[in-house]
Amino acid sequence: MTYILFFIVCFGASIVGAICGIGGGVIIKPVLDSFGILSVSAISFLSGCTVLSMTTYSVLHNKLDKSAALKGEQDHAKLPLAIGAAVGGLLGKEMFSYVKSLSDDPNHVGAVQAACLLIVTIGTLLYTIYKSYIRTHQVKNTAVSVLIGLFLGIMSSFLGIGGGPINLVVLFFFFSMTTKQAAESSLYIIFFSQAASLISTIVTGAVPSVEIGLLLLMVAGGILGGICGRSINKKIDEKTVDKLFIGLMVVMILINIYNIYKYL
């Protein structure tokens, strides 16, 4: 029953993640935390692996898809953002280990993650609602792009969500991307940050105890969800993506409030 439940969550989250460009981890991590079945570390690891599998498919598919949304003047930012995200992924992993070491109670790190994610989600929701009134920018400086990628990579790895909604806000604001351009670029950033974080976890021997069968099932759910989500993304307009994104943020705010209450 646990396997089926985890697969459904990963599959559904990855569909929405691929459509909106949030990686799916912003759904997987808090939802699985709320079940209280596994430890915070195990869920962060499983969520990261699932998100990485989905974004790997999406990034490779985008490379082969000539109709991909991210073209033209925004393309210059991809490599600097990816480099920053990879380094940020390593730093975020170290931050998670440090916060975890501050207390013998694993619930404390879960509460910190949930609180950070709650703040990020509320900020993202407000920005999305009022973004038509906010002046955006066109960052072309490579160093600044690397720093932005670094910040996004840290958030992605530390929260175990793959980057989530904050990626879209940052890409909207600093690069004036459309919703679909930001979604595609966000998946690109998530891929590098999560890959770096996973490599660090394996090299340092910090892989938590998880069932291989559960891991493989969640990864399969991530890939299948990514395939379905990408197909749906091509068939809907940007207004529909925005509405789905706003609805998702409201749900995530409620789940994170519950998780904070549960961990404390």
XYZ file of C-alpha atoms in Angstrom:
264
model
C 0.000 0.000 0.000
C 2.873 2.374 0.849
C 4.481 1.707 -2.540
C 1.265 2.495 -4.404
C 0.711 5.672 -2.404
C 4.241 6.937 -3.016
C 4.013 6.145 -6.736
C 0.733 8.046 -7.102
C 2.162 11.083 -5.305
C 5.336 11.072 -7.454
C 3.459 10.504 -10.703
C 0.900 13.239 -10.052
C 3.470 15.686 -8.690
C 5.773 15.142 -11.673
C 2.936 15.808 -14.118
C 2.208 19.153 -12.477
C 5.926 19.814 -12.040
C 6.637 19.303 -15.738
C 3.724 21.545 -16.733
C 4.651 24.404 -14.388
C 8.431 23.943 -14.335
C 8.651 23.378 -10.585
C 10.175 19.913 -10.679
C 7.491 18.220 -8.606
C 9.555 18.160 -5.430
C 7.613 21.084 -3.992
C 4.653 18.684 -3.910
C 6.400 15.379 -3.186
C 8.465 16.549 -0.201
C 5.721 18.193 1.926
C 3.068 15.616 1.003
C 5.293 12.661 1.970
C 6.416 14.538 5.095
C 2.774 14.888 6.112
C 2.313 11.097 5.983
C 5.046 10.624 8.594
C 6.018 7.226 7.163
C 9.734 7.875 6.568
C 12.411 10.107 8.115
C 13.003 13.663 6.878
C 16.402 12.638 5.442
C 14.950 9.655 3.577
C 12.145 11.721 2.075
C 14.554 14.490 1.025
C 16.750 11.913 -0.705
C 13.858 10.107 -2.408
C 12.261 13.388 -3.462
C 15.561 14.610 -4.918
C 16.060 11.395 -6.890
C 12.517 11.541 -8.242
C 12.885 15.168 -9.294
C 16.245 14.423 -10.919
C 14.747 11.566 -12.955
C 11.921 13.782 -14.228
C 14.147 16.728 -15.079
C 16.701 14.453 -16.777
C 13.982 13.292 -19.156
C 12.730 16.853 -19.715
C 16.189 18.337 -20.338
C 17.189 15.585 -22.762
C 13.864 15.875 -24.574
C 14.228 19.655 -24.838
C 17.641 19.215 -26.428
C 16.056 17.153 -29.178
C 12.899 19.248 -29.521
C 13.274 22.018 -32.077
C 10.045 23.642 -30.881
C 11.274 24.064 -27.278
C 10.068 27.268 -25.669
C 13.442 28.548 -24.459
C 14.936 30.206 -27.515
C 16.552 33.487 -28.451
C 17.815 36.122 -26.059
C 17.148 34.152 -22.890
C 19.358 31.331 -24.109
C 22.537 33.121 -23.012
C 21.598 32.644 -19.365
C 21.307 28.844 -19.453
C 24.963 27.888 -18.912
C 25.758 30.458 -16.156
C 22.556 29.517 -14.323
C 23.411 25.823 -14.625
C 26.963 26.349 -13.293
C 25.667 28.364 -10.344
C 22.946 25.790 -9.678
C 25.458 22.917 -9.607
C 27.648 24.699 -7.041
C 24.551 25.751 -5.116
C 23.398 22.147 -5.040
C 26.587 21.191 -3.189
C 26.304 24.096 -0.748
C 22.632 23.359 -0.103
C 23.521 19.787 0.768
C 26.088 21.020 3.285
C 23.530 23.397 4.776
C 21.058 20.537 5.230
C 23.719 18.434 6.984
C 24.638 21.355 9.234
C 21.048 22.105 10.278
C 20.494 18.392 10.875
C 23.562 18.244 13.142
C 22.243 21.044 15.379
C 19.654 18.805 16.990
C 19.222 15.152 17.878
C 15.537 15.455 16.982
C 15.079 14.870 13.220
C 11.745 16.695 13.400
C 13.570 19.986 13.903
C 15.123 19.957 10.429
C 11.733 19.015 9.000
C 10.184 22.031 10.722
C 12.926 24.321 9.364
C 12.413 22.993 5.840
C 8.636 23.353 6.079
C 8.918 26.916 7.431
C 11.340 27.954 4.671
C 9.150 26.366 2.032
C 6.070 28.090 3.471
C 7.753 31.511 3.224
C 8.943 30.815 -0.320
C 5.517 29.570 -1.403
C 3.640 32.558 0.031
C 6.091 34.955 -1.627
C 5.747 33.118 -4.922
C 1.952 33.193 -4.753
C 1.887 36.936 -4.091
C 4.350 37.618 -6.899
C 2.397 35.475 -9.365
C -0.872 37.250 -8.553
C 0.623 40.729 -8.891
C 3.345 40.088 -11.481
C 1.578 42.184 -14.127
C 2.256 45.235 -11.932
C 5.918 44.426 -11.292
C 8.673 45.691 -13.573
C 10.983 42.911 -14.747
C 14.593 42.995 -15.932
C 16.857 41.518 -18.601
C 20.026 40.362 -16.835
C 22.840 39.754 -19.308
C 25.831 39.831 -16.949
C 27.339 36.337 -16.705
C 28.576 36.734 -13.127
C 25.161 37.886 -11.928
C 23.526 34.935 -13.722
C 25.915 32.532 -11.947
C 25.039 34.077 -8.566
C 21.329 33.734 -9.310
C 21.860 30.094 -10.245
C 23.895 29.611 -7.044
C 21.028 30.899 -4.902
C 18.470 28.731 -6.696
C 20.717 25.670 -6.390
C 21.116 26.183 -2.639
C 17.373 26.482 -2.130
C 16.731 23.459 -4.327
C 19.149 21.171 -2.516
C 18.529 22.372 1.049
C 14.755 22.096 0.824
C 14.869 18.814 -1.096
C 12.223 20.124 -3.498
C 14.220 20.488 -6.714
C 13.845 24.268 -6.816
C 10.130 24.608 -7.029
C 8.225 27.865 -7.303
C 11.066 30.206 -6.386
C 12.803 29.365 -9.675
C 9.903 30.738 -11.680
C 9.693 33.990 -9.731
C 13.428 34.624 -10.099
C 13.356 33.847 -13.831
C 10.292 36.057 -14.349
C 11.831 38.959 -12.459
C 15.473 38.888 -13.567
C 15.114 37.591 -17.132
C 11.588 38.688 -18.172
C 10.768 35.157 -19.304
C 7.272 34.042 -20.246
C 5.623 31.360 -18.130
C 6.604 28.517 -20.473
C 10.137 29.837 -21.015
C 10.619 30.062 -17.242
C 9.204 26.554 -16.784
C 11.667 25.061 -19.255
C 14.636 27.002 -17.883
C 13.649 26.089 -14.316
C 13.799 22.375 -15.141
C 17.270 22.940 -16.599
C 18.448 24.572 -13.349
C 16.833 21.867 -11.207
C 18.592 19.150 -13.191
C 22.065 20.515 -12.444
C 21.437 21.362 -8.787
C 19.907 17.969 -8.011
C 22.597 16.083 -9.950
C 25.327 17.853 -7.964
C 23.499 17.213 -4.687
C 23.033 13.503 -5.445
C 26.678 13.041 -6.444
C 27.745 14.734 -3.199
C 25.439 12.476 -1.174
C 26.865 9.342 -2.780
C 30.534 10.427 -2.569
C 30.276 11.406 1.101
C 28.423 8.210 1.996
C 25.450 10.153 3.325
C 22.799 8.107 1.527
C 19.988 7.397 4.028
C 18.571 3.918 4.470
C 15.807 3.483 1.874
C 14.232 0.513 0.150
C 15.597 0.101 -3.383
C 12.188 -1.012 -4.630
C 10.575 2.166 -3.325
C 13.310 4.314 -4.861
C 12.924 2.681 -8.286
C 9.139 3.016 -8.153
C 9.357 6.722 -7.292
C 11.889 7.318 -10.071
C 9.573 5.541 -12.507
C 6.717 7.743 -11.342
C 8.882 10.813 -11.883
C 9.799 9.856 -15.448
C 6.254 8.847 -16.427
C 4.893 12.029 -14.860
C 7.451 14.079 -16.772
C 6.392 12.476 -20.058
C 2.697 13.139 -19.403
C 3.297 16.646 -18.070
C 5.366 17.684 -21.058
C 2.659 16.444 -23.409
C -0.020 18.396 -21.531
C 2.149 21.534 -21.391
C 2.225 21.699 -25.184
C -1.575 21.609 -25.399
C -2.497 24.354 -22.930
C -1.934 28.114 -22.967
C 0.060 30.184 -20.493
C -3.016 31.493 -18.660
C -4.024 27.923 -17.838
C -0.493 27.192 -16.584
C -0.670 30.281 -14.358
C -4.027 29.222 -12.895
C -2.735 25.714 -12.191
C 0.367 27.179 -10.578
C -1.625 29.515 -8.304
C -3.949 26.700 -7.225
C -0.968 24.508 -6.454
C 0.658 27.218 -4.323
C -2.486 27.564 -2.194
C -2.542 23.811 -1.545
C 1.173 23.766 -0.721
C 0.770 26.622 1.774
C -1.866 24.637 3.669
C 0.237 21.443 3.654
C 3.332 23.257 4.922
C 1.372 24.910 7.732
C 0.205 21.428 8.751
C 3.768 20.058 8.574
C 5.154 22.850 10.773
C 2.444 22.116 13.345
C 3.165 18.381 13.172
C 6.950 18.695 13.555
C 6.702 21.143 16.430
